[in-house]
PDB file of C-alpha atoms in Angstrom:
ATOM      1  CA  UNK H  11       0.000   0.000   0.000  1.00 56.00           C
ATOM      2  CA  UNK H  12       2.809   2.394   0.901  1.00 56.00           C
ATOM      3  CA  UNK H  13       4.521   1.722  -2.431  1.00 56.00           C
ATOM      4  CA  UNK H  14       1.326   2.524  -4.364  1.00 57.00           C
ATOM      5  CA  UNK H  15       0.864   5.764  -2.416  1.00 51.00           C
ATOM      6  CA  UNK H  16       4.421   6.923  -3.180  1.00 53.00           C
ATOM      7  CA  UNK H  17       3.998   6.048  -6.872  1.00 54.00           C
ATOM      8  CA  UNK H  18       0.732   7.983  -7.002  1.00 51.00           C
ATOM      9  CA  UNK H  19       2.305  10.978  -5.251  1.00 49.00           C
ATOM     10  CA  UNK H  20       5.270  11.032  -7.650  1.00 48.00           C
ATOM     11  CA  UNK H  21       2.950  10.762 -10.652  1.00 48.00           C
ATOM     12  CA  UNK H  22       0.782  13.601  -9.298  1.00 50.00           C
ATOM     13  CA  UNK H  23       3.777  15.900  -8.740  1.00 46.00           C
ATOM     14  CA  UNK H  24       5.080  15.152 -12.237  1.00 45.00           C
ATOM     15  CA  UNK H  25       1.692  15.857 -13.840  1.00 51.00           C
ATOM     16  CA  UNK H  26       1.277  19.151 -11.971  1.00 45.00           C
ATOM     17  CA  UNK H  27       4.771  20.376 -12.832  1.00 44.00           C
ATOM     18  CA  UNK H  28       4.415  19.501 -16.525  1.00 44.00           C
ATOM     19  CA  UNK H  29       0.853  20.782 -16.686  1.00 45.00           C
ATOM     20  CA  UNK H  30       1.707  24.260 -15.471  1.00 43.00           C
ATOM     21  CA  UNK H  31       4.314  24.654 -18.213  1.00 46.00           C
ATOM     22  CA  UNK H  32       2.288  23.055 -20.977  1.00 46.00           C
ATOM     23  CA  UNK H  33      -0.967  24.819 -20.149  1.00 49.00           C
ATOM     24  CA  UNK H  34       0.284  28.305 -19.302  1.00 56.00           C
ATOM     25  CA  UNK H  35      -2.190  30.924 -20.473  1.00 86.00           C
ATOM     26  CA  UNK H  36      -1.809  32.214 -23.996  1.00 92.00           C
ATOM     27  CA  UNK H  37      -1.988  35.984 -24.136  1.00 94.00           C
ATOM     28  CA  UNK H  38      -2.169  38.812 -26.603  1.00 96.00           C
ATOM     29  CA  UNK H  39      -2.103  42.571 -26.586  1.00 96.00           C
ATOM     30  CA  UNK H  40      -2.540  45.251 -29.210  1.00 97.00           C
ATOM     31  CA  UNK H  41      -3.699  48.757 -29.993  1.00 97.00           C
ATOM     32  CA  UNK H  42      -5.090  50.732 -32.912  1.00 97.00           C
ATOM     33  CA  UNK H  43      -3.622  54.168 -33.628  1.00 97.00           C
ATOM     34  CA  UNK H  44      -4.730  57.162 -35.633  1.00 96.00           C
ATOM     35  CA  UNK H  45      -2.209  59.964 -35.637  1.00 96.00           C
ATOM     36  CA  UNK H  46      -0.750  59.249 -32.202  1.00 96.00           C
ATOM     37  CA  UNK H  47       1.233  56.850 -29.995  1.00 98.00           C
ATOM     38  CA  UNK H  48      -0.260  54.168 -27.748  1.00 98.00           C
ATOM     39  CA  UNK H  49       1.165  51.712 -25.232  1.00 98.00           C
ATOM     40  CA  UNK H  50      -0.459  48.307 -24.779  1.00 98.00           C
ATOM     41  CA  UNK H  51      -1.030  46.254 -21.666  1.00 97.00           C
ATOM     42  CA  UNK H  52       1.853  43.910 -20.815  1.00 97.00           C
ATOM     43  CA  UNK H  53       1.808  40.150 -21.404  1.00 97.00           C
ATOM     44  CA  UNK H  54       4.140  37.407 -20.163  1.00 96.00           C
ATOM     45  CA  UNK H  55       6.555  35.451 -22.324  1.00 96.00           C
ATOM     46  CA  UNK H  56       6.241  31.647 -22.365  1.00 95.00           C
ATOM     47  CA  UNK H  57       9.691  30.327 -23.355  1.00 95.00           C
ATOM     48  CA  UNK H  58       8.518  30.156 -26.975  1.00 96.00           C
ATOM     49  CA  UNK H  59       8.092  32.192 -30.127  1.00 97.00           C
ATOM     50  CA  UNK H  60       5.309  34.739 -30.287  1.00 97.00           C
ATOM     51  CA  UNK H  61       3.981  36.721 -33.229  1.00 98.00           C
ATOM     52  CA  UNK H  62       4.448  40.475 -33.669  1.00 98.00           C
ATOM     53  CA  UNK H  63       2.257  42.240 -36.251  1.00 98.00           C
ATOM     54  CA  UNK H  64       1.970  45.742 -37.714  1.00 98.00           C
ATOM     55  CA  UNK H  65      -0.595  47.002 -40.209  1.00 98.00           C
ATOM     56  CA  UNK H  66      -1.053  50.297 -42.028  1.00 98.00           C
ATOM     57  CA  UNK H  67      -4.800  50.592 -42.586  1.00 97.00           C
ATOM     58  CA  UNK H  68      -5.069  54.010 -44.224  1.00 96.00           C
ATOM     59  CA  UNK H  69      -2.876  57.016 -44.885  1.00 96.00           C
ATOM     60  CA  UNK H  70       0.643  57.408 -46.192  1.00 94.00           C
ATOM     61  CA  UNK H  71       2.729  57.460 -43.002  1.00 97.00           C
ATOM     62  CA  UNK H  72       4.436  54.341 -41.623  1.00 98.00           C
ATOM     63  CA  UNK H  73       3.170  52.435 -38.583  1.00 98.00           C
ATOM     64  CA  UNK H  74       6.023  51.687 -36.170  1.00 98.00           C
ATOM     65  CA  UNK H  75       5.440  48.906 -33.637  1.00 98.00           C
ATOM     66  CA  UNK H  76       8.137  48.713 -30.964  1.00 98.00           C
ATOM     67  CA  UNK H  77       8.359  45.545 -28.874  1.00 98.00           C
ATOM     68  CA  UNK H  78       9.321  46.523 -25.333  1.00 98.00           C
ATOM     69  CA  UNK H  79      10.660  44.393 -22.476  1.00 98.00           C
ATOM     70  CA  UNK H  80      10.429  45.228 -18.782  1.00 98.00           C
ATOM     71  CA  UNK H  81      13.903  45.412 -17.210  1.00 97.00           C
ATOM     72  CA  UNK H  82      14.959  46.421 -13.681  1.00 97.00           C
ATOM     73  CA  UNK H  83      15.438  49.983 -14.982  1.00 97.00           C
ATOM     74  CA  UNK H  84      12.071  50.170 -16.783  1.00 98.00           C
ATOM     75  CA  UNK H  85      10.646  49.474 -20.243  1.00 98.00           C
ATOM     76  CA  UNK H  86      13.224  49.113 -23.039  1.00 98.00           C
ATOM     77  CA  UNK H  87      12.569  48.839 -26.786  1.00 98.00           C
ATOM     78  CA  UNK H  88      14.099  45.626 -28.163  1.00 98.00           C
ATOM     79  CA  UNK H  89      12.660  45.331 -31.689  1.00 98.00           C
ATOM     80  CA  UNK H  90      10.870  47.610 -34.188  1.00 98.00           C
ATOM     81  CA  UNK H  91       8.516  46.350 -36.897  1.00 98.00           C
ATOM     82  CA  UNK H  92       7.359  48.866 -39.518  1.00 98.00           C
ATOM     83  CA  UNK H  93       4.384  48.694 -41.883  1.00 98.00           C
ATOM     84  CA  UNK H  94       4.784  50.930 -44.949  1.00 97.00           C
ATOM     85  CA  UNK H  95       2.869  51.763 -48.132  1.00 96.00           C
ATOM     86  CA  UNK H  96       4.875  49.059 -49.899  1.00 96.00           C
ATOM     87  CA  UNK H  97       4.253  46.470 -47.120  1.00 97.00           C
ATOM     88  CA  UNK H  98       0.984  47.406 -45.435  1.00 97.00           C
ATOM     89  CA  UNK H  99       0.777  44.272 -43.259  1.00 98.00           C
ATOM     90  CA  UNK H 100       3.953  42.752 -41.823  1.00 98.00           C
ATOM     91  CA  UNK H 101       4.679  40.219 -39.115  1.00 98.00           C
ATOM     92  CA  UNK H 102       7.603  38.425 -37.519  1.00 98.00           C
ATOM     93  CA  UNK H 103       7.975  35.557 -35.057  1.00 98.00           C
ATOM     94  CA  UNK H 104       9.976  36.675 -32.019  1.00 97.00           C
ATOM     95  CA  UNK H 105      11.228  34.573 -29.086  1.00 98.00           C
ATOM     96  CA  UNK H 106       9.645  35.718 -25.808  1.00 97.00           C
ATOM     97  CA  UNK H 107      11.527  34.563 -22.724  1.00 96.00           C
ATOM     98  CA  UNK H 108       9.442  32.921 -20.020  1.00 94.00           C
ATOM     99  CA  UNK H 109       8.645  35.026 -16.984  1.00 91.00           C
ATOM    100  CA  UNK H 110       9.489  38.323 -18.687  1.00 96.00           C
ATOM    101  CA  UNK H 111       6.938  41.040 -19.394  1.00 97.00           C
ATOM    102  CA  UNK H 112       6.435  42.486 -22.881  1.00 98.00           C
ATOM    103  CA  UNK H 113       4.303  45.292 -24.304  1.00 98.00           C
ATOM    104  CA  UNK H 114       4.057  47.353 -27.487  1.00 98.00           C
ATOM    105  CA  UNK H 115       4.411  50.992 -28.391  1.00 98.00           C
ATOM    106  CA  UNK H 116       2.339  51.613 -31.529  1.00 98.00           C
ATOM    107  CA  UNK H 117       3.020  54.909 -33.326  1.00 98.00           C
ATOM    108  CA  UNK H 118       1.779  56.487 -36.562  1.00 98.00           C
ATOM    109  CA  UNK H 119       0.527  59.703 -38.112  1.00 97.00           C
ATOM    110  CA  UNK H 120      -1.783  57.512 -40.221  1.00 97.00           C
ATOM    111  CA  UNK H 121      -4.265  54.826 -39.178  1.00 97.00           C
ATOM    112  CA  UNK H 122      -3.020  51.361 -38.247  1.00 97.00           C
ATOM    113  CA  UNK H 123      -2.468  48.892 -35.472  1.00 97.00           C
ATOM    114  CA  UNK H 124       0.082  46.690 -33.734  1.00 98.00           C
ATOM    115  CA  UNK H 125      -0.484  43.316 -32.133  1.00 98.00           C
ATOM    116  CA  UNK H 126       1.585  40.837 -30.075  1.00 98.00           C
ATOM    117  CA  UNK H 127       0.765  37.206 -29.266  1.00 97.00           C
ATOM    118  CA  UNK H 128       2.881  35.237 -26.804  1.00 96.00           C
ATOM    119  CA  UNK H 129       2.313  32.166 -29.007  1.00 95.00           C
ATOM    120  CA  UNK H 130       2.094  31.491 -32.754  1.00 92.00           C
ATOM    121  CA  UNK H 131      -1.627  31.696 -33.625  1.00 86.00           C
TER     122      UNK H 131
END
């Protein structure tokens, strides 16, 4: 009986530890802009690639989407994705480290948006 109980306990601990990593919540954040700059809500990285998107919806000015990471000294821009008249919708897969916080700064004098997923949709 004691052997079965220990086996069950070890199996339970293994399932819980793997389950928290495998079933961590997927998240996303984004913002539309029209002639201004907006900051999004932060999301957590998951030790995997996420998807960063920028789209120019109307107008002639670029849409700049800056991926920002929270560091001990504050928010720091780590990557910029730009949608232009020639490439109105662009995206890139970017590795988001687990436990770190990320947000976007979306900026344009035209109309567009930026979006970040902490997974590949």
